[in-house]
CSV table of C-alpha atoms and ligand atoms in Angstrom, one decimal:
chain,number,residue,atom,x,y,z
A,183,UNK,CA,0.0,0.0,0.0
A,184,UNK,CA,2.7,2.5,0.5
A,185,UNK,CA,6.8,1.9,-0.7
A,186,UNK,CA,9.3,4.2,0.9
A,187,UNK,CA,12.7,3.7,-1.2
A,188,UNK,CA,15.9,4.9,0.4
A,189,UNK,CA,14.0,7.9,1.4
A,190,UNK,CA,16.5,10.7,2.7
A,191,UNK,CA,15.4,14.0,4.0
A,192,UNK,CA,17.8,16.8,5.3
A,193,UNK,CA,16.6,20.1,6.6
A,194,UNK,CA,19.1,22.5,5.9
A,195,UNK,CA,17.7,25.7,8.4
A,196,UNK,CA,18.5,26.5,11.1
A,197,UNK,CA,21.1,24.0,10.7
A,198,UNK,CA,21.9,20.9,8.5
A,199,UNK,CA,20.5,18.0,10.1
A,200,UNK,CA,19.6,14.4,8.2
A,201,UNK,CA,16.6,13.5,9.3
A,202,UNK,CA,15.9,10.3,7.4
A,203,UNK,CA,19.2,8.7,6.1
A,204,UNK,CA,17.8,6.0,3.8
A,205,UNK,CA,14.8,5.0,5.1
A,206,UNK,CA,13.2,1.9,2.7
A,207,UNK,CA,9.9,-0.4,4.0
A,208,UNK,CA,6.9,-1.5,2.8
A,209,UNK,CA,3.4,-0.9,4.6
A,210,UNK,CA,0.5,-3.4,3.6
A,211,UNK,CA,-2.9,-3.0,3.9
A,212,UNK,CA,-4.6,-3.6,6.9
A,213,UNK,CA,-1.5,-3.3,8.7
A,214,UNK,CA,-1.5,-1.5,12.0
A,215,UNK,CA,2.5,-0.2,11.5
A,216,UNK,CA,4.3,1.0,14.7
A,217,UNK,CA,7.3,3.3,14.5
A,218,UNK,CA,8.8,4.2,17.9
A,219,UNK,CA,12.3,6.1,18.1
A,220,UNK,CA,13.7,8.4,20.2
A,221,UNK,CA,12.6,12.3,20.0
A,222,UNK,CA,14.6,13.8,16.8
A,223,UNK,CA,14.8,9.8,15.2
A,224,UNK,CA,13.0,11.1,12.3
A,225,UNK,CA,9.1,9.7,13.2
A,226,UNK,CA,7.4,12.5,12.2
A,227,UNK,CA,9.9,13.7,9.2
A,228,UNK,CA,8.3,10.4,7.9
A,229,UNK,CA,5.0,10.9,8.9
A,230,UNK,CA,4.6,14.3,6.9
A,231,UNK,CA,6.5,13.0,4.0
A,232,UNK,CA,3.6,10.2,4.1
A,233,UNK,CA,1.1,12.2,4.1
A,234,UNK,CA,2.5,14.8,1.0
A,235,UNK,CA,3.0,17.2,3.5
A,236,UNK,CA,6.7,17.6,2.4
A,237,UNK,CA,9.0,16.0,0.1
A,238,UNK,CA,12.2,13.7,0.1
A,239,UNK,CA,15.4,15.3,-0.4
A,240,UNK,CA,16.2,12.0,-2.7
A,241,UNK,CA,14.1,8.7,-2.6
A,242,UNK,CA,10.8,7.3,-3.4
A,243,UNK,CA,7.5,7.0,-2.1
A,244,UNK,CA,4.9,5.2,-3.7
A,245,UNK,CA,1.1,5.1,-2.8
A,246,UNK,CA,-1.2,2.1,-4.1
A,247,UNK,CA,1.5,1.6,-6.6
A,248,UNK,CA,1.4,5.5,-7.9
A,249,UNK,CA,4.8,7.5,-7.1
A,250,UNK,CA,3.7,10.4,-4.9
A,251,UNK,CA,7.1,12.2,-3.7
A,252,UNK,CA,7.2,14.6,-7.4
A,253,UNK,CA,3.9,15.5,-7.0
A,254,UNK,CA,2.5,19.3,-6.6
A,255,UNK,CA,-0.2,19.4,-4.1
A,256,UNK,CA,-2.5,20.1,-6.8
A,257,UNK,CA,-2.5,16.4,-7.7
A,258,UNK,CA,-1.9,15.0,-4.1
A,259,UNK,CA,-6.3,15.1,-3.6
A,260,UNK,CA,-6.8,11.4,-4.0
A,261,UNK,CA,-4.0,11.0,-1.5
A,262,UNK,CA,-4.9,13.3,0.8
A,263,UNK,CA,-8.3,12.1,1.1
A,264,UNK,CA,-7.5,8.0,1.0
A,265,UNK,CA,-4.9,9.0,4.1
A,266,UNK,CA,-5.7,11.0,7.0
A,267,UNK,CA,-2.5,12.5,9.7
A,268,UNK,CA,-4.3,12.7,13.4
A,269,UNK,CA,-1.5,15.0,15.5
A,270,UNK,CA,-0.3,14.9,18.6
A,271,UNK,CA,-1.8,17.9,20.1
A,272,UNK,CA,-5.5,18.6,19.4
A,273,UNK,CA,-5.4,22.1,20.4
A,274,UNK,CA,-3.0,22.8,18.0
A,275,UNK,CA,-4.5,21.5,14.8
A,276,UNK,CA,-8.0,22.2,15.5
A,277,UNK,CA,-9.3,26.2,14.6
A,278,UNK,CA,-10.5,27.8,17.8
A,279,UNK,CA,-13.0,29.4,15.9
A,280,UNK,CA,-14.5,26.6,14.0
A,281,UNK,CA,-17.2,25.1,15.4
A,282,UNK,CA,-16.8,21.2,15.6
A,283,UNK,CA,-19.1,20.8,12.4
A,284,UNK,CA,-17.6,22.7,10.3
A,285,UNK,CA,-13.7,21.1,11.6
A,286,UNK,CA,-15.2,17.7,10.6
A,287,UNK,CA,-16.4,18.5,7.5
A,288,UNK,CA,-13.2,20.5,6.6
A,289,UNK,CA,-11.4,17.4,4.6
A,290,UNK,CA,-14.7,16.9,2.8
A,291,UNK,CA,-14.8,20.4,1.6
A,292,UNK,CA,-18.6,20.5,2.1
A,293,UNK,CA,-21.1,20.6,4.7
A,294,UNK,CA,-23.1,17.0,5.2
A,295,UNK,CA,-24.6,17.3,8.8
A,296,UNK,CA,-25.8,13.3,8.4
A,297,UNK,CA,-21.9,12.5,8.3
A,298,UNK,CA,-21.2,15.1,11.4
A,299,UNK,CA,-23.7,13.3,13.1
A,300,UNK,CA,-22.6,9.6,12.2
A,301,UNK,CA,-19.0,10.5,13.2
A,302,UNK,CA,-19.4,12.1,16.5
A,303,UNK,CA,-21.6,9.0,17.4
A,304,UNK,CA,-18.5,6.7,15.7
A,305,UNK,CA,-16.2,8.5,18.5
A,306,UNK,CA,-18.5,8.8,21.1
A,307,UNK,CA,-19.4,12.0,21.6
A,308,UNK,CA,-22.9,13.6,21.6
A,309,UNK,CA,-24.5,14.8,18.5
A,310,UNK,CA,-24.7,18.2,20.2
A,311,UNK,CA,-20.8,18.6,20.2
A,312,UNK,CA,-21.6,19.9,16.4
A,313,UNK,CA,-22.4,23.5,17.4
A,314,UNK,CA,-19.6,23.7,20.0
A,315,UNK,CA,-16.3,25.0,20.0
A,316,UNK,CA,-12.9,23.1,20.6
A,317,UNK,CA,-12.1,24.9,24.1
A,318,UNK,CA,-15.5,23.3,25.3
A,319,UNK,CA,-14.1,20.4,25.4
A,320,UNK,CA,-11.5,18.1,27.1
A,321,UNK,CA,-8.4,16.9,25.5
A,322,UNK,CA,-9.5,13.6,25.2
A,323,UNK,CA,-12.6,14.8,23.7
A,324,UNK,CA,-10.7,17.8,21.5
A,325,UNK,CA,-8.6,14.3,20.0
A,326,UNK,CA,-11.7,12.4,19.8
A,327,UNK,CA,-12.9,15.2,17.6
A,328,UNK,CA,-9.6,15.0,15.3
A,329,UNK,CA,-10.2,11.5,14.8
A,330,UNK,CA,-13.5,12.5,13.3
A,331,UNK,CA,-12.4,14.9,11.0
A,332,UNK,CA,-9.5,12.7,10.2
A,333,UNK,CA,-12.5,9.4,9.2
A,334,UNK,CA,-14.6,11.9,7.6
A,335,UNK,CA,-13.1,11.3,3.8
A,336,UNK,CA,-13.4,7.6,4.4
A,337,UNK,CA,-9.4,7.0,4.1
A,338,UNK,CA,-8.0,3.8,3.6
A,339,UNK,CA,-5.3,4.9,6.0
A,340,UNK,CA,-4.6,6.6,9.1
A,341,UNK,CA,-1.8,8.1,10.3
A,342,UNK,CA,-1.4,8.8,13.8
A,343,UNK,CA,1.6,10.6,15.5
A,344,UNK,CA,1.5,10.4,19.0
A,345,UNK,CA,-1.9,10.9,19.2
A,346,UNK,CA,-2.0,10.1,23.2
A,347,UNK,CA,1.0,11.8,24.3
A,348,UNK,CA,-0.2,15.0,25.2
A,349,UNK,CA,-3.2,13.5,27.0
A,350,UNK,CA,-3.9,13.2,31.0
A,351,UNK,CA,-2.7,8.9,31.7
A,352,UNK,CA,-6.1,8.3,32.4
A,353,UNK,CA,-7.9,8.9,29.0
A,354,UNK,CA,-4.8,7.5,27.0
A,355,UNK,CA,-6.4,4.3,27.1
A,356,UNK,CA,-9.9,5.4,26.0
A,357,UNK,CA,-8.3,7.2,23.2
A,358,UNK,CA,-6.1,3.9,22.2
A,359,UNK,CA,-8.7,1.9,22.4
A,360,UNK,CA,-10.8,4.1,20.4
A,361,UNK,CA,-8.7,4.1,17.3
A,362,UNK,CA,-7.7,0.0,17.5
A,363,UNK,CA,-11.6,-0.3,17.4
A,364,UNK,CA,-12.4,2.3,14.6
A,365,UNK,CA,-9.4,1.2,12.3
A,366,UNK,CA,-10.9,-2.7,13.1
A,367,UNK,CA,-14.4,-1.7,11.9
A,368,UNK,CA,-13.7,0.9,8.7
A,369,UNK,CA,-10.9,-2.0,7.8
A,370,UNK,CA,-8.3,0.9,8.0
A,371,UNK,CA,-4.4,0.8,7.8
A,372,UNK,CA,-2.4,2.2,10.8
A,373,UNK,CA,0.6,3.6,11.1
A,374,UNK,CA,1.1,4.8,14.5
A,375,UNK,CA,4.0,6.8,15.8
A,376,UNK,CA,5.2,6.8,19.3
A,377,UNK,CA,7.9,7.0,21.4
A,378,UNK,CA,6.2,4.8,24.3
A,379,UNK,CA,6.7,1.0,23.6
A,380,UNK,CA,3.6,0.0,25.9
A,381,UNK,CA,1.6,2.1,23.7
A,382,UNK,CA,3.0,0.5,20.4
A,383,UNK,CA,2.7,-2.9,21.4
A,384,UNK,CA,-0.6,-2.5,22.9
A,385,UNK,CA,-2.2,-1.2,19.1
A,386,UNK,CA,0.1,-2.3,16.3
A,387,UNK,CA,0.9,-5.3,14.7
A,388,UNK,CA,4.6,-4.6,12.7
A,389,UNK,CA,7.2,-2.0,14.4
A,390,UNK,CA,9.7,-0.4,12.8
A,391,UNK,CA,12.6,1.0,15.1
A,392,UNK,CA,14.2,4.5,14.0
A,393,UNK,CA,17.3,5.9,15.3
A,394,UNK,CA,19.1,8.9,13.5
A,395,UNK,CA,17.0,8.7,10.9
A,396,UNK,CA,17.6,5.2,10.2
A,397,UNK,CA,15.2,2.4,10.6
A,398,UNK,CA,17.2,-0.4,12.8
A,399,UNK,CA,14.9,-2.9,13.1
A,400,UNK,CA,11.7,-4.2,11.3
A,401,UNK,CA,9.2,-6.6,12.5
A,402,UNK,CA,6.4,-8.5,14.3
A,403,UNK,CA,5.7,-6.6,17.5
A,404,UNK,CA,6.0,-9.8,20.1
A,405,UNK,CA,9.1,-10.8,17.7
A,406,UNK,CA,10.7,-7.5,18.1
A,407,UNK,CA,9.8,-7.1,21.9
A,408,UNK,CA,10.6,-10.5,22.8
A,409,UNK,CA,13.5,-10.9,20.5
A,410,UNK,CA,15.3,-7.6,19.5
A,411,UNK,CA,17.8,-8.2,17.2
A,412,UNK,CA,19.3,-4.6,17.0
A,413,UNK,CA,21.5,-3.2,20.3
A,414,UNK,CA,19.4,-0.2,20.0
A,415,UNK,CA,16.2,-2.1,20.0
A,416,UNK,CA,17.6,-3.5,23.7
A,417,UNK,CA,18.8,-0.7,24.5
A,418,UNK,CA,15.1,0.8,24.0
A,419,UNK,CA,13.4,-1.8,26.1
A,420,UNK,CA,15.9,-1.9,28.9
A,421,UNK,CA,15.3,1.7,29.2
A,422,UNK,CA,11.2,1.2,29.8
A,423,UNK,CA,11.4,-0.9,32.7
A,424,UNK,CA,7.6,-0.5,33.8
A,425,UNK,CA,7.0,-1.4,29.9
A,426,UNK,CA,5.1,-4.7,31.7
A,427,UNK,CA,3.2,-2.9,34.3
A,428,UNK,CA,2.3,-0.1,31.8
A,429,UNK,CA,1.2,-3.3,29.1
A,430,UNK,CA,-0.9,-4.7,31.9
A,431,UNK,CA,-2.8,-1.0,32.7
A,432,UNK,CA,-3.4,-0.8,29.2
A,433,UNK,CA,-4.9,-3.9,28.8
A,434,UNK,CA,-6.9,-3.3,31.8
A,435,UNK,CA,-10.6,-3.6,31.4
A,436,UNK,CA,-10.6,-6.4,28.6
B,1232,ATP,N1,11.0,21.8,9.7
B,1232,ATP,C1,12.2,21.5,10.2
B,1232,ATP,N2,13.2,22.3,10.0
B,1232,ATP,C2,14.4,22.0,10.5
B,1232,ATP,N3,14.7,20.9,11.2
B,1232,ATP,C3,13.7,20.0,11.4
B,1232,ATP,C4,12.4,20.3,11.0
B,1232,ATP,N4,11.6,19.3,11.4
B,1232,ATP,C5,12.4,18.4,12.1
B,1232,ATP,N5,13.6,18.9,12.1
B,1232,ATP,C6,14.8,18.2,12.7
B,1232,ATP,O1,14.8,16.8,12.2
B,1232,ATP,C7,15.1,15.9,13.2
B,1232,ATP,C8,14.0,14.9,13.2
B,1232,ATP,O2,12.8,15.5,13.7
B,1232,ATP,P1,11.4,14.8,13.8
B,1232,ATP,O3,10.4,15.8,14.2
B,1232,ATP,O4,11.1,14.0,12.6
B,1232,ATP,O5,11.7,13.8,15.0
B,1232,ATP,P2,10.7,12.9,15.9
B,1232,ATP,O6,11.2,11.5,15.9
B,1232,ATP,O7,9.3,13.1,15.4
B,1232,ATP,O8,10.9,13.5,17.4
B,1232,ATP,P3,9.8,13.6,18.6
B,1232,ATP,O9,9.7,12.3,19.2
B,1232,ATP,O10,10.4,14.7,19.5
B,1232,ATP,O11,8.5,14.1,18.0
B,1232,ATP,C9,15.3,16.6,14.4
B,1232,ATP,O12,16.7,16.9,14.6
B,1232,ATP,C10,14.6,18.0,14.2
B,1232,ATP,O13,15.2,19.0,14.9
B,1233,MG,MG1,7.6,13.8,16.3
């Protein structure tokens, strides 16, 4: 579903930095993709180059089989409505003075108050959310209302980077367990970025392991956490000693 082929990306302001050195993998559909990594590895370098958002320095990325890295954003509409980017911080990406409605319906381009209604019910939140404004809200409900602007062109993937991290411990679970059961029941393709191992293993089936804007290590989540290959991948884990504990809270409630 999407090809990345010894992508390379360096910024060159405020100061030269590589941040993806030849990254190449393969994504299929229905895969729910981890990528975890230390803060600067790269993660989301990747995730906006995904999403058309920017562009390889050299390298190839390739979208249902159609190359996508040379294209203008004029002719990146099919790709930016068959794959959606939910953000780390809500607040952030979501207009303060957009009512929730009209944030939903933004991707679509139109108004269609039957979807508005159908995805605020899809992320539990009350039909009458639609006239309100994000600062109403909670975080967990301001990322909750992300997630249903993010479903509301019907992509085939979705692309979440960190999407819990700047959310209270105690609605990190909701929010996780939200998107495992919406990318289950629209049949969608994850790629979910984190640095927090629990959170990975928890959602996603494959991980991929960046580190200076390489990818170390590639592979089944139990494989990878049971069985790291890469120094860096042990090195990881050894350094999330309560990654058990935090698995088991996670899983709480099942
Ligand atoms: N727009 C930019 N301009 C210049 N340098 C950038 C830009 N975006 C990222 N970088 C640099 O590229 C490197 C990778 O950054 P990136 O944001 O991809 O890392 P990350 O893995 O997502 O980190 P974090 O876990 O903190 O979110 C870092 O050194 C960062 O400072
Ligand atoms: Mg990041």
């Amino acid at each position: 579903m999407i090809e990345l082929r010894d992508v390379h990306r360096t910024y060159r302001r405020p100061r030269e930095v590589h941040a993806l050195r030849g990254v190449s993998l393969n994504i299929e559909a229905g895969q729910r993709f981890g990528i975890v990594g230390e803060s600067g590895s790269g993660k989301s370098t990747l995730v906006r180059l995904l999403a058309g958002l920017d562009r390889p320095t050299s390298g190839e990325i390739h979208f249902e089989g159609r190359r996508v890295d040379g294209l203008p954003d004029r002719k990146l509409g099919f790709l930016r409505s068959a794959l959606q980017v939910v953000f780390q911080d809500p607040m952030g990406s979501l207009d303060p003075r957009m009512r929730v409605r009209d944030i939903i319906c933004e991707p679509l381009g139109r108004r269609d108050p039957g979807r508005v209604a159908e995805l605020l019910t899809a992320v539990g939140l009350p039909e009458d959310a639609a006239g309100r404004y994000p600062h109403q809200f909670s975080g967990g409900q301001r990322q909750r209302i992300s997630i249903a602007r993010a479903l509301a062109p019907r992509p085939r993937v979705l692309v979440a980077d960190e999407p819990v991290s700047a959310l209270d411990v105690s609605v990190r679970k909701q929010v996780l367990d939200l998107l495992a059961e919406l990318t289950g029941r629209f049949e969608l393709t994850l790629v979910f970025v984190s640095h927090d191992l629990a959170v990975v293993r928890r959602v996603c089936d494959t991980v991929a392991v960046m580190r200076h804007g390489e990818l170390v290590e590639l592979g089944a989540v139990d494989q990878v956490y049971d069985d790291p290959r890469h120094p860096y991948t042990r090195e990881l884990i050894a350094a999330a000693p309560n990654l058990r504990a935090e698995l088991a809270r996670l899983q709480g409630g099942r």
